[in-house]
Coordinates of C-alpha atoms in Angstrom, one line a residue:
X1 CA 0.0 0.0 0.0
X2 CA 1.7 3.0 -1.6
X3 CA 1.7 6.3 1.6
X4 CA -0.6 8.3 0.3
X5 CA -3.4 5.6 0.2
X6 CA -2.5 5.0 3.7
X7 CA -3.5 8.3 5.2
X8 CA -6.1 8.5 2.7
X9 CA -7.7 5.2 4.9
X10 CA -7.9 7.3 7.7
X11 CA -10.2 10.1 5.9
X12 CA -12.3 7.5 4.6
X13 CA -12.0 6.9 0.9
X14 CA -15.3 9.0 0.1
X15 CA -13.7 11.9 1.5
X16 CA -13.5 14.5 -1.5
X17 CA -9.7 15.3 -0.5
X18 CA -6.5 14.4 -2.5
X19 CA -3.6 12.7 -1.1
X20 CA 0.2 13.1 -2.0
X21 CA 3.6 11.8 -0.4
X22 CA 7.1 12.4 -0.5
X23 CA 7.2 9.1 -2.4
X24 CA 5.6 10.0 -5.3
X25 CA 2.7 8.3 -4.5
X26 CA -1.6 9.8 -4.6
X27 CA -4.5 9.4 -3.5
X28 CA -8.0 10.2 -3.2
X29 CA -9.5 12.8 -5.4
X30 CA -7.4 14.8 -7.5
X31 CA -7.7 18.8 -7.7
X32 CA -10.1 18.4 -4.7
X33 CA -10.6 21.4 -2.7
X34 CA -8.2 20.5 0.1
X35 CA -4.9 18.4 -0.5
X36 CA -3.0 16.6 2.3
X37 CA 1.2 16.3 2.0
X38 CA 2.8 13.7 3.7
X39 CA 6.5 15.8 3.4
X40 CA 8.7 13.5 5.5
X41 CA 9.2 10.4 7.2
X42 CA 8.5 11.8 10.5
X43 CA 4.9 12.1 9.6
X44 CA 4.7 8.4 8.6
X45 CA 6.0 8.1 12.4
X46 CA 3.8 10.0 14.3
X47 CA 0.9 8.5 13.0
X48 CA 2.5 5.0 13.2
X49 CA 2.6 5.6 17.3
X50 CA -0.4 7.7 17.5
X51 CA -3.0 6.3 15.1
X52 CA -5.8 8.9 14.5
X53 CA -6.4 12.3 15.3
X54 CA -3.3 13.2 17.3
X55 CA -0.8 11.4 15.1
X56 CA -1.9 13.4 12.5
X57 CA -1.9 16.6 15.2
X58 CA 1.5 16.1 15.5
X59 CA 2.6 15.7 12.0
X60 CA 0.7 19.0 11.3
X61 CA 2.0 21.0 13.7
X62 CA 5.6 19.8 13.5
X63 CA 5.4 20.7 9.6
X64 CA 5.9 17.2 8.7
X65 CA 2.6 17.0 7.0
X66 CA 1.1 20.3 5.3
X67 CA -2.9 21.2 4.4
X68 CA -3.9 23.5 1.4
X69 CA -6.5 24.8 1.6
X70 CA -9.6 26.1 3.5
X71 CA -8.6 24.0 7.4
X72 CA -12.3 24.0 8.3
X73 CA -13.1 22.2 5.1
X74 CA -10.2 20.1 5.8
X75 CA -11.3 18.8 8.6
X76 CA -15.4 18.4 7.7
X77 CA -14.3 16.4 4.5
X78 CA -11.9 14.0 7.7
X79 CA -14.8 13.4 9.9
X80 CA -13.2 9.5 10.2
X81 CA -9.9 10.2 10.9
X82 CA -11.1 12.2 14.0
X83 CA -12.5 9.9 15.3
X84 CA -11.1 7.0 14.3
X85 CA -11.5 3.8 16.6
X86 CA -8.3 1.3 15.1
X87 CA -8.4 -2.4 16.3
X88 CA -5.4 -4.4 16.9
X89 CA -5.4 -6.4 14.0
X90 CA -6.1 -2.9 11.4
X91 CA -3.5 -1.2 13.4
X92 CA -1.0 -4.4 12.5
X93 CA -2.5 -4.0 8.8
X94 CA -1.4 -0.6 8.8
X95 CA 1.7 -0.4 10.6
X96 CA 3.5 -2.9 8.3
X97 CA 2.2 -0.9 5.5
X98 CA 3.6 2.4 7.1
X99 CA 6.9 0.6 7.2
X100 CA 6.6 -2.1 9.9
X101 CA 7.5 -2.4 13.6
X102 CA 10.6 0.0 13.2
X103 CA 9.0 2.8 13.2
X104 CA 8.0 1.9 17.1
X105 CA 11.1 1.4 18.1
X106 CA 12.5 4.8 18.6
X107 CA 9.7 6.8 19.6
X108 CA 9.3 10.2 17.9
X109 CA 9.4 13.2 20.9
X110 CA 6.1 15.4 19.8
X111 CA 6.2 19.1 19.1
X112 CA 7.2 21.2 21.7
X113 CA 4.3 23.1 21.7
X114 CA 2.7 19.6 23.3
X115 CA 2.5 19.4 27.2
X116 CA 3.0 16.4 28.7
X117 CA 2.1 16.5 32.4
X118 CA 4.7 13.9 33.5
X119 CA 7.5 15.3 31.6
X120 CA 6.9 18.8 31.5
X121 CA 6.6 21.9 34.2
X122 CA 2.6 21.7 34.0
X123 CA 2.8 19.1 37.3
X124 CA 1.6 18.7 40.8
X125 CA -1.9 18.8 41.6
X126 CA -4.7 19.5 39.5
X127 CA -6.3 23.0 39.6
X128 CA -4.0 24.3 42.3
X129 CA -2.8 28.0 41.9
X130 CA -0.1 27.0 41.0
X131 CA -0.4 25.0 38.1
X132 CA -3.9 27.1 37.0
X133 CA -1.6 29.6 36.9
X134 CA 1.0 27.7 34.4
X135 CA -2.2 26.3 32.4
X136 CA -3.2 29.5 31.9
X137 CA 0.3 31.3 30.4
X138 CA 0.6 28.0 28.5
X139 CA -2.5 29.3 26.2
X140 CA -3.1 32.7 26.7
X141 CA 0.8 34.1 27.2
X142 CA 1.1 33.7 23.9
X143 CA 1.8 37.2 21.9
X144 CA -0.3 40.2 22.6
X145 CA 0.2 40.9 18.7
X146 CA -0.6 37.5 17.9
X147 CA -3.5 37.9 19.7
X148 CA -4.6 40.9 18.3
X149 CA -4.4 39.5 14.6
X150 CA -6.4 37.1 15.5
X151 CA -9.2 38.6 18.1
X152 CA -9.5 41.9 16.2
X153 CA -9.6 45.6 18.0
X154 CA -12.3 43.7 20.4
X155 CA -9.7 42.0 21.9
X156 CA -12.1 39.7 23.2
X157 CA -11.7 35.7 23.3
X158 CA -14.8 34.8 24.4
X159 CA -18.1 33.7 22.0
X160 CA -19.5 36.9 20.4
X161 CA -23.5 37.4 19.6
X162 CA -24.4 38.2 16.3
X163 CA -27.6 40.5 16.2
X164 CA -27.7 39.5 12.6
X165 CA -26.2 37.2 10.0
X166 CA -24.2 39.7 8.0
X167 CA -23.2 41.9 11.9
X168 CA -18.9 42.1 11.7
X169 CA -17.1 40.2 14.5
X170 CA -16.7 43.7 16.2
X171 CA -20.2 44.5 16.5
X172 CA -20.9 41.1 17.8
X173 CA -18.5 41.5 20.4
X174 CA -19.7 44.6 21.4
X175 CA -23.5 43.2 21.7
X176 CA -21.9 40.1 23.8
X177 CA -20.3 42.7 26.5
X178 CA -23.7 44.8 26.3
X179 CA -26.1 42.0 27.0
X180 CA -24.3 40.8 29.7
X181 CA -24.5 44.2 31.2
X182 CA -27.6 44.0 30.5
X183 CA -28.2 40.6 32.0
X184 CA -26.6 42.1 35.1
X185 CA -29.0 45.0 35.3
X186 CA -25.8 47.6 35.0
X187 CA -26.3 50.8 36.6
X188 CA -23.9 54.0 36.7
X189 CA -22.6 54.1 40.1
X190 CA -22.7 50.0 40.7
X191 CA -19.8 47.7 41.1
X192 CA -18.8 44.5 39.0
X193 CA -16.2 42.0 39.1
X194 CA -15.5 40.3 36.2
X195 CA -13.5 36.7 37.0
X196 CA -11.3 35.6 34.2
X197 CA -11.3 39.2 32.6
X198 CA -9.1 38.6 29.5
X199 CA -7.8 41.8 27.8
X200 CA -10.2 43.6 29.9
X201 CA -12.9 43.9 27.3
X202 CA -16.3 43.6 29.7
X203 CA -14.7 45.7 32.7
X204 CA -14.3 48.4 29.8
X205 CA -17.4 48.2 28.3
X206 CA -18.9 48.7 31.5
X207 CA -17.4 51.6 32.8
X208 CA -17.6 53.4 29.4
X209 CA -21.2 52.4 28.6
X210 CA -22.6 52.2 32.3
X211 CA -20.5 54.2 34.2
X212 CA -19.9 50.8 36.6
X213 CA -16.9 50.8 38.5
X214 CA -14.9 47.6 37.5
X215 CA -12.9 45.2 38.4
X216 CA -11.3 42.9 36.4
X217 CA -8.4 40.2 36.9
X218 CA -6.9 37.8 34.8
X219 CA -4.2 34.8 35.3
X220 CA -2.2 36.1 32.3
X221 CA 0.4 38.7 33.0
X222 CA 0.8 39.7 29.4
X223 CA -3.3 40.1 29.5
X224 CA -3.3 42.1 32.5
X225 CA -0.2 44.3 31.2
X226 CA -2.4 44.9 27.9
X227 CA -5.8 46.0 29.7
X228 CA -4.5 48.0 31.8
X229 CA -2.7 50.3 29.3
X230 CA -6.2 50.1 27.0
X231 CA -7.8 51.3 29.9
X232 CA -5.3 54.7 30.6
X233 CA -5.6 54.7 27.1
X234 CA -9.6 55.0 26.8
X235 CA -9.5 57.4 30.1
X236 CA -11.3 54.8 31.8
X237 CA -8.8 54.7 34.8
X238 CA -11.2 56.1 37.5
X239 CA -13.6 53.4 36.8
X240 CA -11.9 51.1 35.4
X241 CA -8.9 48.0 36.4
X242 CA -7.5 44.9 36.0
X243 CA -5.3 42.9 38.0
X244 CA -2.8 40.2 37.5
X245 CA -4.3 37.8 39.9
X246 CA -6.1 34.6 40.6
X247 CA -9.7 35.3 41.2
X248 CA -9.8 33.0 44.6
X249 CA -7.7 36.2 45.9
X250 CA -9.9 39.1 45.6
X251 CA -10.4 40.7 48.2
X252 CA -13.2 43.4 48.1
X253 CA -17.0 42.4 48.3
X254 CA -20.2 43.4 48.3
X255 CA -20.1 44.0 44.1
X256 CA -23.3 44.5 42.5
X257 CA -22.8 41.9 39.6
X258 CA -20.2 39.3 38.8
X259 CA -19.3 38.2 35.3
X260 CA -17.3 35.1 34.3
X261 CA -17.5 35.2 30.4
X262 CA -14.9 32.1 29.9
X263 CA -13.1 31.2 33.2
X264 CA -15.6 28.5 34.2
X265 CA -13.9 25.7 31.4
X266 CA -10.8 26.3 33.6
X267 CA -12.0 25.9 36.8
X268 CA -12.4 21.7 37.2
X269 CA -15.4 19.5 38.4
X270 CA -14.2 19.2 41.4
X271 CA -14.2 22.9 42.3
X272 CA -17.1 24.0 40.9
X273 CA -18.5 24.0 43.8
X274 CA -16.2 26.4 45.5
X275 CA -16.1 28.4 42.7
X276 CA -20.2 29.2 42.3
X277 CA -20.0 29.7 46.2
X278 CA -16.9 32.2 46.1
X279 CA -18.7 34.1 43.7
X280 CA -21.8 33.9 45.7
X281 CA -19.7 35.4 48.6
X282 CA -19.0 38.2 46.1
X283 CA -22.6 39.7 45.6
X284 CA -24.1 41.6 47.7
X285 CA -28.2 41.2 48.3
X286 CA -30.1 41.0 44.8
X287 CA -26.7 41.1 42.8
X288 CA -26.3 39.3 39.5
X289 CA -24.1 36.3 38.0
X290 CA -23.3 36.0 34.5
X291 CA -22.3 33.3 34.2
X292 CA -20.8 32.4 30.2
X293 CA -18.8 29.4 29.3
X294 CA -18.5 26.4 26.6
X295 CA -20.6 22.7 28.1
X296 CA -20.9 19.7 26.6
X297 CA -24.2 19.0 25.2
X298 CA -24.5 16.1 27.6
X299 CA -23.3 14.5 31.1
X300 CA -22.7 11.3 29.3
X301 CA -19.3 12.0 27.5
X302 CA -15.8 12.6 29.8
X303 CA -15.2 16.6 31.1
X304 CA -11.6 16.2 30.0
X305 CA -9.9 13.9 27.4
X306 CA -6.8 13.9 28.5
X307 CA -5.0 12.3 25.4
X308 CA -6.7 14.7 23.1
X309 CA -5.2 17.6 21.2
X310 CA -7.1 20.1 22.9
X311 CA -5.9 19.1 26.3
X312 CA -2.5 18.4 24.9
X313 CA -2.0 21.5 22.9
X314 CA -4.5 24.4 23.6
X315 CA -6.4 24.2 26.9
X316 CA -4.2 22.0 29.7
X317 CA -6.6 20.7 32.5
X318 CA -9.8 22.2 30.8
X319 CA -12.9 20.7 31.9
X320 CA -16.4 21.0 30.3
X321 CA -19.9 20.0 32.5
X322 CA -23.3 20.1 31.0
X323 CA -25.5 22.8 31.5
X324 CA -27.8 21.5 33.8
X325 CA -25.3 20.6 36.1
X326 CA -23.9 23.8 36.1
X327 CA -27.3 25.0 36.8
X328 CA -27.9 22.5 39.5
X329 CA -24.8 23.5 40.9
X330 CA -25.5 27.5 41.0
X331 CA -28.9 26.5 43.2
X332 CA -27.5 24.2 45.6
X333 CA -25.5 27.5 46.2
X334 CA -27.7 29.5 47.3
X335 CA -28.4 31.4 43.8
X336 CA -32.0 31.6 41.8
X337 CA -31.3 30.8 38.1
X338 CA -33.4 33.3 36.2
X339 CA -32.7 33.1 32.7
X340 CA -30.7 30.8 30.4
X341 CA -29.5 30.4 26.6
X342 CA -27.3 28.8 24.3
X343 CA -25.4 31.1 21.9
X344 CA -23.8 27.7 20.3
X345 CA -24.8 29.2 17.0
X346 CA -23.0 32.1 17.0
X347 CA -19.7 30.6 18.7
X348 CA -19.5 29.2 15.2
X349 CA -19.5 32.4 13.3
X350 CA -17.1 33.9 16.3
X351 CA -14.4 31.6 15.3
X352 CA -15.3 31.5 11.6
X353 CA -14.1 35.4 11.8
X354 CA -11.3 34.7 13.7
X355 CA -9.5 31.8 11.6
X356 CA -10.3 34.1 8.2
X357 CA -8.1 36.7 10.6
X358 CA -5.6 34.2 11.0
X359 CA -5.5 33.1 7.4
X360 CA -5.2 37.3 6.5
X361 CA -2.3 37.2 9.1
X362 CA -0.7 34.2 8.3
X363 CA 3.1 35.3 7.5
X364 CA 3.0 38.1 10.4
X365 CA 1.5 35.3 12.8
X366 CA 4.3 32.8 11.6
X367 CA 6.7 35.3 12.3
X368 CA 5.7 36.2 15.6
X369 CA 5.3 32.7 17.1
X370 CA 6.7 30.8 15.0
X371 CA 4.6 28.2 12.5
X372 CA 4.3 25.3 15.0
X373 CA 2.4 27.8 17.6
X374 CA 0.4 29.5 14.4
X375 CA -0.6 25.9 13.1
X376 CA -1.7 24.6 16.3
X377 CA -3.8 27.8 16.7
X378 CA -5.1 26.8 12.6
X379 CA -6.2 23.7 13.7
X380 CA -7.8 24.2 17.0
X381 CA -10.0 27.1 15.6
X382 CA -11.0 25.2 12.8
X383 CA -11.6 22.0 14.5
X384 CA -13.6 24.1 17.9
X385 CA -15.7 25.5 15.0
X386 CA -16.7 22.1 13.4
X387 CA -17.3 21.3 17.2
X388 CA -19.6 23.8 17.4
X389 CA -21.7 23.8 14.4
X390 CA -22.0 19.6 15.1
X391 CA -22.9 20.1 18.2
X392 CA -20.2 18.4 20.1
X393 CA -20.2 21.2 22.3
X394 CA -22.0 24.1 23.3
X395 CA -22.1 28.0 24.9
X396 CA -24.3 28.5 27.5
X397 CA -25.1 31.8 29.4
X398 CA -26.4 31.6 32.6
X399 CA -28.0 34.4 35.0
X400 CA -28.6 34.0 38.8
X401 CA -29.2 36.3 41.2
X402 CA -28.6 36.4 45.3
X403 CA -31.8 36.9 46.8
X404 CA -32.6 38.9 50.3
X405 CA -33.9 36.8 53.1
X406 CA -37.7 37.4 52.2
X407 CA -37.1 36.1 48.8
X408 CA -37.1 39.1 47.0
X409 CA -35.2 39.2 43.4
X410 CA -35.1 42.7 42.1
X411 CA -35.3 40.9 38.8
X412 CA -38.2 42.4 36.5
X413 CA -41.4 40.4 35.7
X414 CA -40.3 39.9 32.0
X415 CA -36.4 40.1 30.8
X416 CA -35.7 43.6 29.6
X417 CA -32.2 42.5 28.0
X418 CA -33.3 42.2 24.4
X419 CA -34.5 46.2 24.0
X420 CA -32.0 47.7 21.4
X421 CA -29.4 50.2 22.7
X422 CA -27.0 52.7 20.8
X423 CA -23.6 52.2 22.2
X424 CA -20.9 55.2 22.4
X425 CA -18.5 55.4 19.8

């Protein structure tokens, strides 16, 4: 069996893609849309020890095995090979095709940009500071430049909402950070802490739009470092700040609304609990959660896969729950869940926006992090986007609020959130 007809198994041989390899050989259909390169031996390796998706991961990112074309058509077209099952015998069958049982016995190291807990510094115990703390410079201590590329002037990594089909990725953004003020009843003169702040792009929306006073903080220095000069930059410093800091160590209370627009895939199962009851602790009586983060659109499948690229290369230790748990788990709290949605939808089209910004960027990003970092980043958005539109996972917004003793809400009869504002600037 000639290389090329050997990755072309793992597609599928309906899949509309063409194969080629260093040894002359092809596959599959020619002049399709996408075409797969198999450029070195090191590729026929990976996938030798690694059958399936990450195999292939690896050879991608290293640069032993190159994609041209559009990646989320790529990957749509390769539904099999991610999620390929092999049995023994067809991983014998293919291993002696790939060039036998020498290719196992010197075992390819992957990429660098792969952590491996037992190896590498992302150790100890799971979801301490510490090693939160490492998980989260891993992904998001990246490049601020890189990151602007990609995110836009928004600067915000997070699921955007369209308020139509043809809206650009900035006004969807700036509709996301406005309903969730929104959602949280903003005020002038009220308070909010927003856990897991990012570049800062909700605590500045809210003191520009709202006149809240804001608090953000962030686990990424180079995050914190950024928001804080947009915010001198913007004027916004009276109202307006974000610390470097783990949100477990905030010390003011009594805020009028919280917002966690992404931190809650980071936190673990485990301390979910502690994490709806810190934030509890945070509100003062008849305050608001927002709470925003990617679920799994059942309880059925694992929170964390921890042989799979995502866990390997993008997010280490992220875990997703389903949304009813999550909701089960804001009650037993002490919070009353109010209102609820699923912007799945539109997290597609947010990460549509931002791999055509990537693909616009492409020699700059290479550049800047080099083309192992910018591939991995190629493939994840791509891949999170086909995740999205199948429905293999989810974004879910949920509100809660702390009530007084007597059971009183503050929340109005019918949710006022949708009513069209005009937003400064």
């Amino acid at each position: 069996m000639a290389l090329a007809e050997v990755f072309e198994s793992f597609a599928g041989p309906d899949a509309p893609v063409e194969f080629t390899a260093y040894d002359g050989s092809h596959a599959g259909q020619p002049g399709a849309p996408v075409k797969i390169t198999v450029r070195s031996p090191v590729a026929v390796a990976y996938l030798a020890q690694a059958p399936g998706g990450l195999g292939l991961a690896r050879a991608y990112v290293a640069g032993h095995l190159d994609v041209d074309g559009d990646m989320y058509e790529a990957l749509s077209r390769m539904t099999k090979a991610q999620s390929i099952s092999v049995s023994t015998a067809e991983k014998l069958r293919l291993l002696q095709a790939l060039g036998g049982p020498r290719l196992l016995i010197h075992r390819m190291p992957p990429p660098p940009q792969e952590v491996r807990q037992h190896r590498r510094w992302l150790n100890g115990r799971l979801h301490t500071k510490g090693r939160d703390a490492k998980a989260i410079s891993h992904h998001y201590d990246v490049s601020n430049r890189f990151y602007e590329w990609v995110l836009g002037p928004s600067m915000a990594y997070t699921c955007a909402c369209y308020p139509r089909e043809d809206a650009t990725l900035e006004e969807a953004q700036a509709t996301k950070h406005d309903l969730v003020a929104r959602k949280l009843g903003l005020q002038e003169g009220m308070r909010l802490l927003d856990v897991g702040c990012g570049w800062g792009g909700m605590v500045r929306h809210a003191a520009r739009e709202y006149g809240v006073k804001a608090l953000g903080v962030t686990l990424s220095a180079q995050q914190a470092a950024w928001a804080q000069a947009a915010i001198e930059r913007e004027g916004l410093s009276k109202l307006a700040e974000v610390r470097h800091l783990d949100y477990r160590d905030v010390p003011e209370t009594g805020f009028d609304a919280v917002s966690s627009i992404g931190l809650t895939e980071h936190i673990g199962k485990q301390n979910l609990p502690s994490y709806f009851s810190f934030l509890y602790g945070k509100l003062k009586t008849g305050g608001r959660l927002l709470n925003h983060c990617i679920t799994r659109p059942d309880n059925i499948e694992p929170a964390i896969r921890k042989n799979g690229f995502i866990n390997r290369y993008v997010f280490p230790d992220g875990e997703l729950e389903g949304p009813g748990y999550l909701i089960s788990l804001m009650h037993d709290t002490g919070l009353e869940v109010r209102h609820e949605e699923n912007l799945r939808e539109h997290y597609a089209k947010t990460l549509a926006a931002w791999c055509a910004n990537l693909d616009a960027h492409w020699t700059e990003a290479v550049q800047e992090v080099g083309p192992g970092t910018a591939r991995v980043w190629r493939l994840y958005m791509a891949g999170s986007r086909l995740g999205f539109d199948r429905n293999h996972i989810e974004l879910h917004q949920v509100l809660g609020v702390r009530l007084a003793p007597d059971g009183t809400s503050g929340m109005p009869l019918r949710p006022d959130w949708e009513l069209p504002r005009v937003l400064a600037g």
